[in-house]
mmCIF file of C-alpha atoms in Angstrom:
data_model
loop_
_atom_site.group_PDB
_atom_site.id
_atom_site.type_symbol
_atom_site.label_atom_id
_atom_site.label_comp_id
_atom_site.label_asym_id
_atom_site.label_seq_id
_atom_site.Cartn_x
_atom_site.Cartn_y
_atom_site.Cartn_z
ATOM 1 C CA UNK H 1 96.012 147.013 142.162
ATOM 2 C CA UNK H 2 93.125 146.667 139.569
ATOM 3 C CA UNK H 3 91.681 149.746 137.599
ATOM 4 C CA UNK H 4 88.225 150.207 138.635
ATOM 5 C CA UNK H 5 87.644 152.681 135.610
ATOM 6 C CA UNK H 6 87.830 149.478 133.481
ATOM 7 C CA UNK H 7 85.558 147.231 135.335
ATOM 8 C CA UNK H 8 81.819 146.214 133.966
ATOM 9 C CA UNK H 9 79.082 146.905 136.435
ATOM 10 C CA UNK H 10 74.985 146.364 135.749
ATOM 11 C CA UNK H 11 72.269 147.796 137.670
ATOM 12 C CA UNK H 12 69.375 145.933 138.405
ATOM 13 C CA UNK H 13 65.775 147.295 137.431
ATOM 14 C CA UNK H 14 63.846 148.975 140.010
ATOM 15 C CA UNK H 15 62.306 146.752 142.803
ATOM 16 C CA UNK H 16 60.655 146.766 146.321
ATOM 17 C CA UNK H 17 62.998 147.722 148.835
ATOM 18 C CA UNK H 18 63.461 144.936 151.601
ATOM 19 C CA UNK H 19 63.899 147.775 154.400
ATOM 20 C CA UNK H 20 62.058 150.611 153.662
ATOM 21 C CA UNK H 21 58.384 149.546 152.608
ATOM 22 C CA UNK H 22 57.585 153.088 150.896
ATOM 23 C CA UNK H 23 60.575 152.798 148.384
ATOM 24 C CA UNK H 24 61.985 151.534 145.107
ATOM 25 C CA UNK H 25 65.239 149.884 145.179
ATOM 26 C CA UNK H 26 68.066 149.281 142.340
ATOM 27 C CA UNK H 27 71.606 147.557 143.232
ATOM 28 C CA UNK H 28 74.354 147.596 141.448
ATOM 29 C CA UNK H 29 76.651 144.560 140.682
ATOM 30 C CA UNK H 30 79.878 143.950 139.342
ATOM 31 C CA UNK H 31 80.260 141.936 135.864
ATOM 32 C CA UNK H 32 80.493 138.078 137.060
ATOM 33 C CA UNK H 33 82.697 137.305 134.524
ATOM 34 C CA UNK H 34 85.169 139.810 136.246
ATOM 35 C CA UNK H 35 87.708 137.883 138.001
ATOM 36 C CA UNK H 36 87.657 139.090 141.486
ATOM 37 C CA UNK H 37 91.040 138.505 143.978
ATOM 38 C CA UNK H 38 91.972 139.795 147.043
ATOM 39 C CA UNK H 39 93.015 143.141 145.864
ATOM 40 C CA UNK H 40 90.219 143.550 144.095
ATOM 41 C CA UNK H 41 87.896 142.710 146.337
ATOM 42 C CA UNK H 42 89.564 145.410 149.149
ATOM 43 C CA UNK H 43 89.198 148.110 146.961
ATOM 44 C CA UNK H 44 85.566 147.124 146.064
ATOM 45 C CA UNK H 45 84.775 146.672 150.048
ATOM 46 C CA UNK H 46 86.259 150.051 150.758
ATOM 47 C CA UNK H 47 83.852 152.094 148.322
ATOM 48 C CA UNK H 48 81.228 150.391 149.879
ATOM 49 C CA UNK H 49 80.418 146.784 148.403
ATOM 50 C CA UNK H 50 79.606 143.712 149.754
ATOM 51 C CA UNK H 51 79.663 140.295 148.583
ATOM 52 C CA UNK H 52 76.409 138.281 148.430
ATOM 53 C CA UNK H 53 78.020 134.557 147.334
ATOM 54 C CA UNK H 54 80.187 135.447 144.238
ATOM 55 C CA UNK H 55 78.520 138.328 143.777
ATOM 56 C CA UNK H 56 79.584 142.350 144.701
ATOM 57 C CA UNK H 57 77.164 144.761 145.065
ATOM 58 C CA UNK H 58 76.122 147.947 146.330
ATOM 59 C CA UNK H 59 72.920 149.822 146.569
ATOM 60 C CA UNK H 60 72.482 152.137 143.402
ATOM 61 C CA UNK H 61 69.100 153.684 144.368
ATOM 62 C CA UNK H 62 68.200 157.034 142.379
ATOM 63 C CA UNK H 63 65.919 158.972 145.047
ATOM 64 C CA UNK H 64 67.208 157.337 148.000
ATOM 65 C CA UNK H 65 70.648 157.615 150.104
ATOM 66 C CA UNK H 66 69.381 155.665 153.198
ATOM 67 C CA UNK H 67 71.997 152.587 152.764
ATOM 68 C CA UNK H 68 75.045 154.133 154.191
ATOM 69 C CA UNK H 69 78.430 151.777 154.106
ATOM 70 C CA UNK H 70 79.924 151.692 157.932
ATOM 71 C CA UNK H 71 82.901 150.259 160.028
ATOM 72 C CA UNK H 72 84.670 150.019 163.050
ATOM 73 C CA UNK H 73 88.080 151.240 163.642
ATOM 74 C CA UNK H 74 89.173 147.976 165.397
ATOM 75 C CA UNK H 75 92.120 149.492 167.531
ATOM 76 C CA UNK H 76 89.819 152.418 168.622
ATOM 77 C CA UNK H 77 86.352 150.387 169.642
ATOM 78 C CA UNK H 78 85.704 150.645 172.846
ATOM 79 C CA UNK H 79 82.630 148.478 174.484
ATOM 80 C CA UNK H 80 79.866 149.422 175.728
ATOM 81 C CA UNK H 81 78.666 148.363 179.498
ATOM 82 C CA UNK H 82 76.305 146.404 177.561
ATOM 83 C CA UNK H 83 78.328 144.996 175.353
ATOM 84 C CA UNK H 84 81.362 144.169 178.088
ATOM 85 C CA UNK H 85 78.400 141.928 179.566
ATOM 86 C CA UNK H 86 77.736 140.214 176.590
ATOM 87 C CA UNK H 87 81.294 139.562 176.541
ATOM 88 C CA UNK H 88 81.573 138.292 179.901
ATOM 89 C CA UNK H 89 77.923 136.355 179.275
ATOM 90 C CA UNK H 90 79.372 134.173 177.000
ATOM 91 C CA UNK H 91 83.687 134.079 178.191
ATOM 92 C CA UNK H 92 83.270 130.193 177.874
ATOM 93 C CA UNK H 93 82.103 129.682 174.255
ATOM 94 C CA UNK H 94 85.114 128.543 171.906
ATOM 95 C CA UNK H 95 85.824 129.092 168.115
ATOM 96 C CA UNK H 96 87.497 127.364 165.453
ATOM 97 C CA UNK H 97 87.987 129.286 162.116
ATOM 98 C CA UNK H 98 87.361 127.600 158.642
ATOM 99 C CA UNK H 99 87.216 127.958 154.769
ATOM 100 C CA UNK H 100 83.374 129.555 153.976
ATOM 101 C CA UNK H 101 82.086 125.668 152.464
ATOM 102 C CA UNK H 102 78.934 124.076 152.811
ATOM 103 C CA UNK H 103 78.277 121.763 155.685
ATOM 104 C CA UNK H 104 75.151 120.244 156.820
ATOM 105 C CA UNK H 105 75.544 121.139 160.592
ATOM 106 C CA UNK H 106 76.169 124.545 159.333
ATOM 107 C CA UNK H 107 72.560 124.692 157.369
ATOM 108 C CA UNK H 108 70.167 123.184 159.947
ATOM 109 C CA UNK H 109 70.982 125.735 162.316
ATOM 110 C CA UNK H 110 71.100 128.449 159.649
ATOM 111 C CA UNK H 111 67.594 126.845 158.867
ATOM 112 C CA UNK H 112 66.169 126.649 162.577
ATOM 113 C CA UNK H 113 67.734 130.304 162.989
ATOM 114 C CA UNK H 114 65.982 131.567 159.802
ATOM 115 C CA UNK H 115 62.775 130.061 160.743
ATOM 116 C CA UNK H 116 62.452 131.465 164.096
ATOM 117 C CA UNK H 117 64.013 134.511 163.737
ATOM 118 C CA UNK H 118 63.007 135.958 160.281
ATOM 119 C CA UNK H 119 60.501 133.402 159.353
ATOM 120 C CA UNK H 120 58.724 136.724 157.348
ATOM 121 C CA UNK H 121 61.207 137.806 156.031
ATOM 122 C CA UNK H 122 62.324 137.828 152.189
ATOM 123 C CA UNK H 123 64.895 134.791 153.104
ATOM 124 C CA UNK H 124 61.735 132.733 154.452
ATOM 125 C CA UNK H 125 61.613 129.908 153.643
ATOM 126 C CA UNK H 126 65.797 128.700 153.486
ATOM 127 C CA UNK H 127 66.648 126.120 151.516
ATOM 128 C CA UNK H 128 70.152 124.443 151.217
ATOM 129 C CA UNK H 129 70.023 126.109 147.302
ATOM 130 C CA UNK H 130 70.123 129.797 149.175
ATOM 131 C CA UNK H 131 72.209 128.812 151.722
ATOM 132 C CA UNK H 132 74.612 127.936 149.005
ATOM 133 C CA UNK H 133 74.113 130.790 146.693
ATOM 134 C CA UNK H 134 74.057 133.675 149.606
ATOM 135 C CA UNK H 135 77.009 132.768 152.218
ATOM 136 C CA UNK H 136 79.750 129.841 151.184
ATOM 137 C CA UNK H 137 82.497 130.571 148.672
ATOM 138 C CA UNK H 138 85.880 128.834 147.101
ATOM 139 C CA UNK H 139 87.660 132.032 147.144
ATOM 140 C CA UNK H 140 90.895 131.553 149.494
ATOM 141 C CA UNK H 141 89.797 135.015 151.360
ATOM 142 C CA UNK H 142 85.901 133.915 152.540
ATOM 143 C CA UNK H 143 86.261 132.050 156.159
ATOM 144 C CA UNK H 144 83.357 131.398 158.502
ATOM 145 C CA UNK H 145 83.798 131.063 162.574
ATOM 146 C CA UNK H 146 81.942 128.477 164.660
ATOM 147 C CA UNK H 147 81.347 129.046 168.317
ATOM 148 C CA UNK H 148 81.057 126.175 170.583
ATOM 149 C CA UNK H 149 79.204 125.929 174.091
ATOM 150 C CA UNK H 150 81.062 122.793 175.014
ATOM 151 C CA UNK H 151 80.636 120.599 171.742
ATOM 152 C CA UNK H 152 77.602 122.745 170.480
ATOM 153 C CA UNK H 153 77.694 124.667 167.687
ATOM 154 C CA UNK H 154 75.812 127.852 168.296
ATOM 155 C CA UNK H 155 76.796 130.368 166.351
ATOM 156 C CA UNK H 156 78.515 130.699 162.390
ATOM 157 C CA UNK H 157 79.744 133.733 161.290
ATOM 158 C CA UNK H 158 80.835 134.319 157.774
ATOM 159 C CA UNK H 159 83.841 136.259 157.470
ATOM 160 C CA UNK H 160 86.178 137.647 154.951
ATOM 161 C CA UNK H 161 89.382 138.958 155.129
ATOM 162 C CA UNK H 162 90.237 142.237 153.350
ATOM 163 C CA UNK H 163 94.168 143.669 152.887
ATOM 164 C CA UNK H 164 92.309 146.407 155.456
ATOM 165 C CA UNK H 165 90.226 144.586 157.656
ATOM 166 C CA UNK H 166 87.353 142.119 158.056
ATOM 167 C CA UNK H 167 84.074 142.156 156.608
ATOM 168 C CA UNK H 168 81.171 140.790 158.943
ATOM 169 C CA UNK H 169 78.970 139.174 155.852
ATOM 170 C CA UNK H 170 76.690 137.401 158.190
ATOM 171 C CA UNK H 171 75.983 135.552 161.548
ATOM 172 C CA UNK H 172 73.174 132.650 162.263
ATOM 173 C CA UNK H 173 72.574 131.360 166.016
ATOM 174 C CA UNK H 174 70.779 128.847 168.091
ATOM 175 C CA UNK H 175 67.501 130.462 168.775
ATOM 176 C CA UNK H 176 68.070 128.609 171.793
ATOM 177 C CA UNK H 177 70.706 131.176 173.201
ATOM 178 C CA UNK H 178 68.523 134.401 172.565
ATOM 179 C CA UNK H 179 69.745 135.567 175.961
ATOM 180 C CA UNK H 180 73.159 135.565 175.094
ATOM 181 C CA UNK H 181 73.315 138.168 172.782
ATOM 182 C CA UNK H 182 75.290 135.923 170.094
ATOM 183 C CA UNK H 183 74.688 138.220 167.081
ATOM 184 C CA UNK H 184 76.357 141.406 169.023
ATOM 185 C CA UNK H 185 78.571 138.942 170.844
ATOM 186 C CA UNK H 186 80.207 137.934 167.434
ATOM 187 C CA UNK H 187 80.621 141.213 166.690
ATOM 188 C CA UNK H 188 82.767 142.045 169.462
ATOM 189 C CA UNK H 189 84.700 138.662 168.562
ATOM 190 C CA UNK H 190 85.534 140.159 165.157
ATOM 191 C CA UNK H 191 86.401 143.506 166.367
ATOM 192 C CA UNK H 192 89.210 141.116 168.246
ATOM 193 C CA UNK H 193 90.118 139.266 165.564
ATOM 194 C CA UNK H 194 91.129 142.229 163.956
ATOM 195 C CA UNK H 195 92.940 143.614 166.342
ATOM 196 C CA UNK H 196 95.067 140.079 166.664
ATOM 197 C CA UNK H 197 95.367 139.813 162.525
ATOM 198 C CA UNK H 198 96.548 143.725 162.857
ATOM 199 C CA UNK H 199 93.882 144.275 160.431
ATOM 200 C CA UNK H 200 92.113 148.372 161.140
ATOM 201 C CA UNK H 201 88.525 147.958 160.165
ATOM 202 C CA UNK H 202 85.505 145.605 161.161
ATOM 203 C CA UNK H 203 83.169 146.722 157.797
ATOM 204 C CA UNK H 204 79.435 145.450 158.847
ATOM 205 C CA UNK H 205 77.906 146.110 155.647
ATOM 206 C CA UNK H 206 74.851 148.890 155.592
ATOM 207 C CA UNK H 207 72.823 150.643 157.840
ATOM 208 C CA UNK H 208 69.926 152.424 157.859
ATOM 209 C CA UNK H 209 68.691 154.540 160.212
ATOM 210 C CA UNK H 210 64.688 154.714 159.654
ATOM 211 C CA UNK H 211 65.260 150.654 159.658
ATOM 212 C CA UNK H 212 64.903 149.138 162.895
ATOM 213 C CA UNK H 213 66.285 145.913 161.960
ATOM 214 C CA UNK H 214 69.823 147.208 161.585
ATOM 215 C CA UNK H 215 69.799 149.964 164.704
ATOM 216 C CA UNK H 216 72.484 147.491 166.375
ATOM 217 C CA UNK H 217 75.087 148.725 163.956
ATOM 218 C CA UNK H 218 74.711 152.070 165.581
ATOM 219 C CA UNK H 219 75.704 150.733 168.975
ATOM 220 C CA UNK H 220 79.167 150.255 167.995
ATOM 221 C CA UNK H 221 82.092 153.024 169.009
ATOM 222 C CA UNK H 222 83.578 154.731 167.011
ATOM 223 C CA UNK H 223 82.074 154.392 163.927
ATOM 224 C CA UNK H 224 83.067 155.704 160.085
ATOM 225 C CA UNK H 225 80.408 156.292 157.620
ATOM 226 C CA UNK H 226 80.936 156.203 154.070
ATOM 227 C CA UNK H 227 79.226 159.433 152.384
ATOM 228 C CA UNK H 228 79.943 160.940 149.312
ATOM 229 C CA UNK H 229 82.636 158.207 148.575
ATOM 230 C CA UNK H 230 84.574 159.633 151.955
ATOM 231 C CA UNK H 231 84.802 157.693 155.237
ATOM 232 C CA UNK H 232 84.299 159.957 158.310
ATOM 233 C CA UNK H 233 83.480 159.547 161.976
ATOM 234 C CA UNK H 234 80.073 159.219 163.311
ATOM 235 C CA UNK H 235 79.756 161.508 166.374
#
């Protein structure tokens, strides 16, 4: 297990916040000439980092508490009516799991998904470059799921594995299959794929409440919150 007291971490300066318009943001990163393994990593994910390509972060923000780490307790989720339909919506789709590399398939429908779905948003417009830089990575414990309706690929999600659970880094879709729910659906495949790896948490990153854009975290049961560098049970 590493010593955190002896790691190097920089903050960034100040900048626009990509979630709430009225404030200043600052993140903080961990030295890139760290060497991060799997251990490492774990520990990092369970104070609240995430990785962004081969970079760990976590929001660092002076004034402003609003980013608040969550996960699910895998064993204990229990879906909603909604979410058992989105289940059932899309029982036929198949997945294959893989190392988190580039391939080309994978970027034209992260491309088609970014342009229709967040096409003003600060990842507007992809490139392969970004692609690259934000969601694939050599490291053994960074995989990414397909989902297949028939031979289509419809939805990638990257995820890594942690000694304590998953992390849920990101998920892209065919804008085609808005109907089917595939962001919360892959969700709800993760939440499973912990429970079959015998892995206790889903971690899905931040949320913020004010931000409407993440208020589908909230929909997930039970949920821990990380505040004040303790995990406790939303109720």
């Amino acid at each position: 297990m590493s010593d955190l007291k002896e790691l190097r971490f920089y903050t960034t300066p100040a900048h626009d916040c990509s979630y709430l318009s009225e404030q200043q943001a600052t993140t903080l990163f961990l030295d890139p000439e760290e060497r991060i393994d799997h251990s490492l990593y774990s520990q990092l994910s369970n104070f609240g980092f995430r990785r962004s390509g081969k970079h760990l972060y976590r929001p660092h923000c002076g004034q402003c508490q609003a980013c608040i780490p969550i996960r699910i307790p895998a064993a204990r989720a229990i879906p909603s009516k909604s979410q058992k339909r989105v289940l059932q919506r899309n029982r036929h789709l198949k997945y294959k799991m893989r190392p988190a590399s580039f391939e080309p398939q994978h970027y034209q429908l992260y491309e088609r998904y970014i342009n229709s779905r967040h096409g003003d948003g600060d990842m507007s417009p992809p490139t392969q470059e970004q692609y690259e830089s934000f969601l694939t990575s050599s490291w053994e414990f960074c995989h990414l799921y397909e989902f297949f309706d028939d031979e289509k690929l419809v939805a990638v999600s990257i995820t890594d594995r942690l000694t304590d659970g998953l992390s849920a880094i990101y998920t892209y879709f065919d804008p085609d299959y808005a109907r089917n729910s595939l962001g919360s659906y892959c969700i709800l495949k993760q939440i499973e794929f912990c429970r079959d790896l015998d892995l206790p948490y889903l971690y899905l990153g931040y949320w913020i409440k004010q931000c409407q854009k993440m208020s589908y975290k909230g929909k997930y049961r039970p949920l821990e919150l990380l505040i004040d560098n303790q995990w406790m049970e939303l109720r």
